[in-house]
Amino acid sequence: MKNTLFWFFCVFCISISFVNAQEKFTLSGSISEEKSNETLIGVNIIFPEISAGTTTNEYGFYSMTLPEGNYKMVIRYLGYQTISETISLSKDISKNYSLMDALENLDEVVITENIEKLNIRVPQMSVNKLTSSTIKDIPVVLGESDIIKAITLLPGVTSAGEGASGFNVRGGAADQNLILLDEATIYNSSHLFGFFSVFNPDAIKDLRLYKGGIPARYGGRVSSVLDIYQKEGNSKEFHANGGIGIVSSRLLLEGPLKKDKGSFLLGGRSSYAHLFLPLFDINNKAYFYDLNTKISYNLNEKNNIYLSGYFGRDVFRIEDTFENIYGNSVLNFRWNHLFSNKLFSNLSIIYSDYYYNLKLDFVEFDWISGIQNFNIKYDLKHYLTDKIKLQYGLNSIYYKFNPGRIEPTTESSGINPFKLIDKFAFENAIYLDAEHKVSDKLALSYGLRLSTFQRLGQDELNIYENNQAVLFNEDFQIYEKADPIGTESFKHSDVIESFANLEPRASLAYQLNTESSVKLSYNRMAQYLHLLSNTSSPTPLDIWTPSGKYVKPQLLDQFAIGYFKNFSKNMFSLEVESYYKNVKNRIDYIDGADLIANNAIEQVILNGKSRAYGLEVLFRKNEGRFKGWLAYTLSKSEQQTPGRTASEIGINNGNWYNTPYDKTHDISITGSYNWNEKWKINTNFLFQTGQPATFPNGQYVFNGMTIPNYSDRNADRLPAYHRLDISLTYTPKPKNTKGLNGEWVFGIYNIYNRRNAASISFGQNEITGQNEATRLSIFGIVPSISYNFKL
């Protein structure tokens, strides 16, 4: 740890020594959309004559320090008109810009990462960005635009299949993804068990997925970061837009609180297919609803405040059997302050809550669980010079885990109220990121994050002999639960266990020529929270648990190398990346592990390790009537839990085995063609290697019972997954800019009716007595129609 600190600060001090002593001045300000005053993220401010530039931050602010002189400046942002002007820099200048929509309708351009030549030079890699209009163009099941489904079309990103929650990045588990909405943590990203995502695309301003080379300002997960920002709202005039579909509809309202000073945004979305079920004498229910809100206000030139929130719920009920209600709630207050034209700060106070409720009518009890956190973070971005930018800050999160509470729903149920022991934790971090342009060809990004985690006191904690909660039975060669030899109690302010980790991050970009570059990255990350799940994808019943005395934090080391090239004046681009990562202390479960309502979860888990490596290719066409991309991933994802001693066999005999999210081949092709002003065709094709599974490979008879014998863990696979989707978008009045403007979207999901296997189960036919396999499929061909409008 000391050596790492010494290395980091040596590099930083050397970097500072490059600062030129020549008198310099700073150009700074904000860039927004002309029609709405919505600030724009990632706008390129380029000084082509000196091959320098910068981009706007998450709040539209930019700052550039240059020697005294006259400079040609170009401001570019896809979908907007380019601004070009000459700046005479003889003093500090504060100047804001408003960008107008481009004459052509360019906002459908797919991924905006690496389109400008400037982005070839920056060391950032393994990052993808999607626009809201791109997400809406992608054909999806039942016609409901879906952010999560859209990002699975990118290289290195997969899901467990149709009707599966979450997503997997570079062979990682779904709980290893940090999902942020306006900086607030989202614990469950799916509606209706994975059929839809919780994000309303109408309310989304910016979306970035970090798969590697993750900056030090992010932490807490070891696989990826999905960072989503909501729109601020139109501070000039009132607008409404929305959509009406077969199973759901949405509406977004935005307008000024005070013209050019403050704005509001209110978005709602709900499904309603369940309303038609009583017509068929079906009293079951399955629906969701969510609400996005945001208030933005400009106090003065140096201060802005924001209050944003999200509330979502899913309701799933089977008549006289059970009712399931779950969802996320977040609230975030943010204050932007500009200390100077070089120092920008943001203070965030955040509350996140995930609630889960299961009512079982047939056994007459109510189950409630969830997780809450209170988060305060303070971030500063320091534009030291045109060559060096710093970002630093701190973050503190307090967690309360409710593993579950059981309450009887009737007095005659015979069930006593039961409460699993609440858990508490405190996570802190400080970080420093540096962006350093060493020369015209070489750029560096490096940072360091120091994270700490304290498992706080709880009412009762089991004590085990030799601190081993899991025992190995050498006679039967199996793992078993250990019996506690006692318990101990703590105050909530006590610290049961504490951890500290240094997390260095570094990346490099070397420009080979004006059109291509190579990049390298390394990052170490620590994850202190674990999702307890023995399914291939998360379910609402899964429980989050903190690291502690018996559960160690996961530690990741990831290396990546890539080649990036633009063709034909940026009309085409190619990205090729290869990565290798390993994770220590990845939890695994003993055979027969019971994870539900378990007050001693440490009795059924072991600490193992995982590794993943692969090659990703992304080829894009960025301009013209036809736009799209081809993504291919060749990868391997494995897990190993060896025995703790020479006499133990470990899980799967201590051998490496496929993780449930290992997909050897993953191909996706996405295209959009503007037939004319009124008609647009969108299509995508997916092919994935089948999901790993464990099938029986034999059977034997014992005491008159037939007992199946299974192969090694995840040694088999489901059949390959593939489908073709298509949609047509019809805009009756494409040139209409006033009043109501609408478009019709006609879609067909899985056009050739492929019955992709969600699972395969094995049993005995009651009539023939023969063994048989049964394949469960979720969707075949699914047509859809929806109407989108703007006012």
XYZ file of N, CA and C in Angstrom, residues 142-303:
486
model
N -42.816 -6.031 -27.282
C -44.016 -5.290 -26.905
C -43.902 -3.789 -27.151
N -42.840 -3.357 -27.863
C -42.740 -1.975 -28.292
C -42.329 -0.973 -27.241
N -41.941 -1.401 -26.038
C -41.549 -0.491 -24.962
C -40.045 -0.276 -24.995
N -39.609 0.968 -25.282
C -38.175 1.274 -25.353
C -37.489 0.900 -24.046
N -36.283 0.342 -24.157
C -35.651 -0.255 -22.988
C -34.149 0.011 -23.005
N -33.661 0.743 -22.009
C -32.245 1.073 -21.917
C -31.395 -0.169 -21.710
N -31.818 -1.039 -20.814
C -31.018 -2.232 -20.515
C -30.911 -3.131 -21.738
N -32.018 -3.321 -22.457
C -31.961 -4.140 -23.674
C -31.055 -3.499 -24.716
N -31.022 -2.166 -24.745
C -30.188 -1.474 -25.733
C -28.705 -1.697 -25.459
N -28.285 -1.615 -24.201
C -26.848 -1.751 -23.929
C -26.367 -3.181 -24.119
N -27.284 -4.161 -24.116
C -26.849 -5.544 -24.375
C -26.491 -5.762 -25.838
N -26.731 -4.760 -26.696
C -26.296 -4.842 -28.088
C -24.851 -4.381 -28.255
N -24.239 -3.901 -27.185
C -22.855 -3.447 -27.229
C -21.911 -4.614 -26.953
N -20.681 -4.547 -27.416
C -19.740 -5.647 -27.155
C -19.429 -5.766 -25.666
N -19.349 -7.005 -25.193
C -19.010 -7.250 -23.793
C -20.177 -7.203 -22.848
N -21.386 -6.964 -23.362
C -22.575 -6.848 -22.504
C -23.598 -7.890 -22.932
N -24.065 -8.690 -21.978
C -25.060 -9.721 -22.257
C -26.113 -9.716 -21.153
N -27.136 -10.531 -21.346
C -28.123 -10.763 -20.296
C -28.374 -12.259 -20.215
N -29.118 -12.653 -19.189
C -29.395 -14.084 -19.016
C -30.490 -14.569 -19.957
N -31.065 -13.672 -20.759
C -32.095 -14.077 -21.704
C -33.389 -13.325 -21.490
N -34.404 -13.735 -22.225
C -35.703 -13.072 -22.144
C -36.324 -13.281 -20.766
N -36.924 -12.233 -20.241
C -37.545 -12.323 -18.928
C -36.550 -12.411 -17.793
N -35.290 -12.002 -18.039
C -34.247 -12.064 -17.008
C -33.851 -10.652 -16.605
N -33.678 -10.435 -15.307
C -33.329 -9.118 -14.800
C -31.837 -8.858 -14.963
N -31.482 -7.558 -14.953
C -30.084 -7.165 -14.917
C -29.352 -7.406 -16.225
N -28.037 -7.209 -16.165
C -27.174 -7.424 -17.322
C -25.794 -7.806 -16.816
N -25.006 -8.398 -17.696
C -23.677 -8.890 -17.347
C -22.643 -8.219 -18.240
N -21.543 -7.765 -17.646
C -20.512 -7.041 -18.374
C -19.191 -7.783 -18.243
N -18.626 -8.135 -19.374
C -17.327 -8.808 -19.434
C -17.249 -9.986 -18.461
N -18.266 -10.817 -18.506
C -18.267 -12.038 -17.709
C -18.547 -11.844 -16.245
N -18.994 -10.665 -15.834
C -19.289 -10.398 -14.438
C -20.749 -10.667 -14.103
N -21.042 -10.764 -12.816
C -22.407 -10.983 -12.358
C -23.181 -9.666 -12.374
N -24.507 -9.775 -12.320
C -25.352 -8.580 -12.374
C -25.138 -7.687 -11.158
N -24.835 -8.281 -10.000
C -24.649 -7.458 -8.801
C -23.305 -6.739 -8.788
N -22.451 -7.018 -9.775
C -21.156 -6.346 -9.864
C -21.217 -5.082 -10.714
N -22.434 -4.679 -11.119
C -22.627 -3.453 -11.882
C -23.146 -2.354 -10.955
N -22.501 -1.208 -10.982
C -22.979 -0.043 -10.252
C -23.894 0.751 -11.179
N -25.167 0.871 -10.821
C -26.156 1.565 -11.643
C -26.552 2.851 -10.929
N -26.296 3.981 -11.585
C -26.534 5.291 -10.984
C -27.545 6.071 -11.811
N -28.529 6.641 -11.156
C -29.483 7.561 -11.768
C -29.365 8.892 -11.057
N -28.824 9.893 -11.753
C -28.519 11.178 -11.104
C -27.698 10.951 -9.845
N -26.707 10.058 -9.930
C -25.748 9.733 -8.878
C -26.321 8.852 -7.760
N -27.613 8.537 -7.798
C -28.234 7.683 -6.779
C -28.198 6.226 -7.221
N -27.914 5.317 -6.299
C -27.793 3.893 -6.614
C -29.163 3.267 -6.857
N -29.272 2.540 -7.961
C -30.460 1.747 -8.278
C -30.110 0.281 -8.042
N -30.856 -0.387 -7.157
C -30.515 -1.770 -6.790
C -31.187 -2.808 -7.675
N -32.318 -2.466 -8.266
C -32.987 -3.392 -9.189
C -33.348 -2.599 -10.436
N -32.766 -2.961 -11.563
C -32.906 -2.173 -12.785
C -34.059 -2.631 -13.662
N -34.893 -3.543 -13.205
C -35.895 -4.152 -14.079
C -37.304 -4.031 -13.521
N -38.255 -3.941 -14.444
C -39.674 -4.061 -14.159
C -40.156 -5.434 -14.610
N -41.160 -5.956 -13.907
C -41.814 -7.213 -14.279
C -40.812 -8.321 -14.555
N -39.885 -8.500 -13.574
C -38.934 -9.615 -13.593
C -38.041 -9.614 -14.835
N -37.767 -8.431 -15.378
C -36.819 -8.330 -16.465
C -37.403 -8.030 -17.834
N -38.718 -7.960 -17.950
C -39.299 -7.675 -19.263
C -39.072 -6.221 -19.685
N -38.983 -5.303 -18.727
C -38.736 -3.900 -19.018
C -37.700 -3.370 -18.021
N -37.045 -2.258 -18.392
C -36.118 -1.619 -17.458
C -36.846 -0.514 -16.703
N -36.254 -0.046 -15.610
C -36.889 0.970 -14.770
C -36.664 2.384 -15.308
N -35.938 2.526 -16.409
C -35.562 3.852 -16.894
C -36.480 4.297 -18.032
N -37.075 5.458 -17.863
C -37.929 6.066 -18.884
C -37.035 6.801 -19.883
N -36.926 6.331 -21.117
C -35.983 6.955 -22.065
C -36.303 8.422 -22.355
N -37.559 8.832 -22.201
C -37.916 10.238 -22.429
C -37.255 11.164 -21.422
N -36.965 10.643 -20.215
C -36.411 11.484 -19.150
C -34.891 11.457 -19.120
N -34.265 10.676 -20.007
C -32.814 10.476 -19.937
C -32.087 11.510 -20.797
N -31.079 12.108 -20.211
C -30.250 13.091 -20.897
C -28.946 12.483 -21.397
N -28.316 11.659 -20.570
C -27.008 11.115 -20.921
C -26.848 9.756 -20.272
N -26.233 8.831 -21.011
C -26.009 7.469 -20.516
C -24.608 7.039 -20.918
N -23.830 6.604 -19.932
C -22.487 6.106 -20.214
C -22.267 4.792 -19.471
N -21.722 3.836 -20.189
C -21.398 2.539 -19.606
C -19.887 2.382 -19.593
N -19.323 2.274 -18.389
C -17.888 2.062 -18.207
C -17.650 0.578 -17.972
N -16.923 -0.064 -18.895
C -16.624 -1.491 -18.777
C -15.212 -1.741 -18.274
N -14.348 -0.771 -18.396
C -12.954 -0.873 -17.970
C -12.352 0.515 -17.939
N -11.112 0.629 -17.453
C -10.503 1.938 -17.331
C -11.365 2.892 -16.530
N -12.018 2.387 -15.492
C -13.030 3.149 -14.751
C -12.343 4.208 -13.893
N -12.756 5.478 -13.996
C -12.124 6.547 -13.211
C -12.256 6.314 -11.710
N -11.345 6.931 -10.946
C -11.298 6.713 -9.499
C -12.490 7.319 -8.769
N -13.248 8.180 -9.446
C -14.416 8.754 -8.774
C -15.534 7.727 -8.598
N -15.433 6.606 -9.290
C -16.418 5.536 -9.145
C -15.834 4.406 -8.308
N -16.676 3.771 -7.510
C -16.239 2.630 -6.714
C -17.418 1.858 -6.186
N -17.126 0.742 -5.532
C -18.185 -0.048 -4.904
C -18.647 -1.240 -5.688
N -18.282 -1.344 -6.982
C -18.615 -2.517 -7.786
C -17.387 -2.873 -8.625
N -17.307 -4.141 -9.052
C -16.083 -4.608 -9.712
C -16.253 -4.935 -11.186
N -17.438 -4.745 -11.747
C -17.627 -5.126 -13.144
C -17.828 -3.928 -14.059
N -18.744 -3.036 -13.722
C -19.018 -1.912 -14.609
C -19.731 -0.801 -13.847
N -19.840 0.339 -14.516
C -20.619 1.469 -14.001
C -21.538 1.937 -15.110
N -22.834 1.949 -14.848
C -23.818 2.521 -15.758
C -24.280 3.838 -15.145
N -23.805 4.948 -15.715
C -24.043 6.282 -15.154
C -25.071 7.008 -16.019
N -26.243 7.282 -15.444
C -27.358 7.862 -16.178
C -27.747 9.192 -15.536
N -27.896 10.206 -16.369
C -28.350 11.521 -15.898
C -29.703 11.851 -16.519
N -30.618 12.359 -15.687
C -31.909 12.789 -16.174
C -31.824 14.200 -16.778
N -32.770 14.506 -17.653
C -32.878 15.855 -18.178
C -33.195 16.840 -17.044
N -32.863 18.104 -17.288
C -33.136 19.139 -16.296
C -34.506 19.773 -16.490
N -35.036 19.720 -17.691
C -36.300 20.380 -17.990
C -36.073 21.660 -18.771
N -37.088 22.056 -19.513
C -37.006 23.232 -20.381
C -37.294 24.492 -19.576
N -36.325 25.402 -19.506
C -36.504 26.635 -18.737
C -36.988 27.795 -19.598
N -37.316 27.534 -20.873
C -37.795 28.590 -21.758
C -39.301 28.517 -22.004
N -39.822 27.310 -22.255
C -41.248 27.168 -22.544
C -41.722 25.762 -22.190
N -43.039 25.630 -22.078
C -43.634 24.352 -21.685
C -43.671 23.398 -22.875
N -43.331 22.134 -22.611
C -43.424 21.088 -23.628
C -43.920 19.792 -22.988
N -44.524 18.962 -23.821
C -44.966 17.632 -23.383
C -44.639 16.633 -24.474
N -44.273 15.450 -24.078
C -44.093 14.362 -25.040
C -44.381 13.042 -24.341
N -44.649 12.037 -25.129
C -44.980 10.743 -24.548
C -45.204 9.699 -25.605
N -45.797 8.591 -25.182
C -46.053 7.495 -26.096
C -47.156 6.598 -25.577
N -47.906 6.004 -26.508
C -48.997 5.084 -26.168
C -48.710 3.768 -26.867
N -48.587 2.689 -26.066
C -48.278 1.384 -26.621
C -49.326 0.347 -26.273
N -49.063 -0.881 -26.671
C -50.015 -1.968 -26.432
C -50.136 -2.280 -24.948
N -49.000 -2.289 -24.229
C -49.028 -2.699 -22.822
C -48.698 -1.566 -21.862
N -48.170 -0.438 -22.364
C -47.800 0.641 -21.454
C -47.830 1.975 -22.190
N -47.880 3.051 -21.404
C -47.840 4.399 -21.940
C -46.984 5.266 -21.040
N -46.564 6.405 -21.569
C -45.711 7.297 -20.806
C -46.024 8.741 -21.176
N -45.739 9.656 -20.246
C -45.964 11.078 -20.472
C -44.896 11.858 -19.733
N -44.304 12.833 -20.408
C -43.274 13.675 -19.814
C -43.675 15.138 -19.996
N -43.678 15.881 -18.886
C -43.993 17.301 -18.891
C -42.768 18.073 -18.416
N -42.468 19.177 -19.073
C -41.346 20.012 -18.662
C -41.628 21.464 -19.013
N -41.081 22.361 -18.198
C -41.312 23.767 -18.450
C -40.590 24.638 -17.439
N -40.700 25.959 -17.594
C -39.966 26.875 -16.711
C -40.675 27.102 -15.378
N -39.898 27.138 -14.303
C -40.388 27.668 -13.031
C -40.297 29.192 -13.071
N -39.177 29.676 -13.594
C -38.954 31.078 -13.891
C -38.109 31.107 -15.144
N -38.579 31.811 -16.154
C -37.953 31.729 -17.468
C -36.459 32.006 -17.388
N -35.679 31.104 -17.998
C -34.221 31.166 -18.081
C -33.526 31.060 -16.725
N -34.286 30.752 -15.672
C -33.685 30.611 -14.337
C -33.921 29.224 -13.741
N -35.135 28.735 -13.865
C -35.474 27.454 -13.242
C -36.404 26.645 -14.112
N -36.395 25.339 -13.916
C -37.229 24.450 -14.724
C -37.690 23.268 -13.897
N -38.735 22.587 -14.404
C -39.216 21.363 -13.774
C -39.347 20.282 -14.832
N -39.290 19.059 -14.388
C -39.513 17.892 -15.240
C -40.324 16.881 -14.452
N -41.385 16.372 -15.068
C -42.239 15.372 -14.426
C -42.588 14.319 -15.464
N -42.150 13.098 -15.222
C -42.404 12.012 -16.164
C -43.061 10.832 -15.483
N -44.078 10.283 -16.099
C -44.771 9.115 -15.552
C -44.904 8.030 -16.597
N -44.927 6.804 -16.136
C -45.023 5.653 -17.036
C -45.767 4.542 -16.324
N -46.621 3.825 -17.053
C -47.368 2.732 -16.423
C -47.775 1.717 -17.472
N -47.857 0.469 -17.040
C -48.423 -0.581 -17.885
C -49.874 -0.800 -17.471
N -50.675 -1.349 -18.396
C -52.108 -1.475 -18.101
C -52.734 -2.720 -18.725
N -51.926 -3.648 -19.167
C -52.479 -4.853 -19.793
C -53.375 -5.623 -18.817
N -53.086 -5.500 -17.512
C -53.865 -6.236 -16.521
C -55.326 -5.772 -16.461
N -55.598 -4.557 -16.949
C -56.967 -4.043 -16.898
C -57.912 -4.842 -17.792
N -57.344 -5.532 -18.790
C -58.184 -6.292 -19.712
C -58.380 -7.744 -19.285
N -57.628 -8.181 -18.258
C -57.730 -9.583 -17.843
C -59.119 -9.960 -17.313
N -59.827 -9.076 -16.563
C -61.174 -9.459 -16.107
C -62.134 -9.771 -17.245
N -61.898 -9.255 -18.451
C -62.767 -9.568 -19.593
C -62.703 -11.043 -19.931
N -61.603 -11.690 -19.521
C -61.443 -13.131 -19.774
C -61.577 -13.947 -18.487
N -62.257 -13.341 -17.480
C -62.463 -13.985 -16.171
C -61.149 -14.367 -15.501
N -60.122 -13.522 -15.695
C -58.828 -13.731 -15.042
C -58.624 -12.602 -14.036
N -58.451 -12.960 -12.781
C -58.304 -11.943 -11.741
C -56.848 -11.740 -11.316
N -55.919 -12.227 -12.102
C -54.507 -11.998 -11.815
C -54.103 -10.579 -12.233
N -52.976 -10.104 -11.689
C -52.479 -8.770 -12.013
C -50.969 -8.816 -12.235
N -50.511 -8.016 -13.179
C -49.075 -7.846 -13.400
C -48.887 -6.490 -14.066
N -48.404 -5.527 -13.303
C -48.212 -4.192 -13.876
C -47.114 -3.460 -13.125
N -46.652 -2.348 -13.722
C -45.652 -1.509 -13.080
C -45.998 -0.044 -13.313
N -45.431 0.810 -12.514
C -45.528 2.245 -12.735
C -44.285 2.901 -12.158
N -43.892 4.029 -12.726
C -42.766 4.770 -12.170
C -42.949 6.266 -12.438
N -42.218 7.061 -11.673
C -42.323 8.514 -11.721
C -40.922 9.108 -11.660
N -40.607 9.975 -12.621
C -39.345 10.718 -12.630
C -39.631 12.193 -12.388
N -38.889 12.803 -11.482
C -39.084 14.219 -11.184
C -37.733 14.926 -11.105
N -37.751 16.220 -11.443
C -36.535 17.014 -11.299
C -36.885 18.496 -11.298
N -36.257 19.223 -10.395
C -36.358 20.677 -10.337
C -34.944 21.236 -10.408
N -34.732 22.180 -11.317
C -33.415 22.815 -11.480
C -33.590 24.319 -11.346
N -32.627 24.959 -10.657
C -32.733 26.409 -10.487
C -31.340 27.031 -10.466
N -31.203 28.094 -11.258
C -29.960 28.843 -11.334
C -30.028 30.015 -10.353
N -29.324 29.906 -9.220
C -29.350 30.956 -8.210
C -28.620 32.199 -8.699
N -27.444 31.998 -9.277
C -26.666 33.082 -9.861
C -25.606 32.455 -10.765
N -24.660 33.243 -11.225
C -23.666 32.740 -12.163
C -22.784 31.651 -11.574
N -22.693 31.589 -10.264
C -21.783 30.628 -9.632
C -22.495 29.498 -8.903
N -23.810 29.510 -8.825
C -24.519 28.514 -8.032
C -25.780 28.019 -8.734
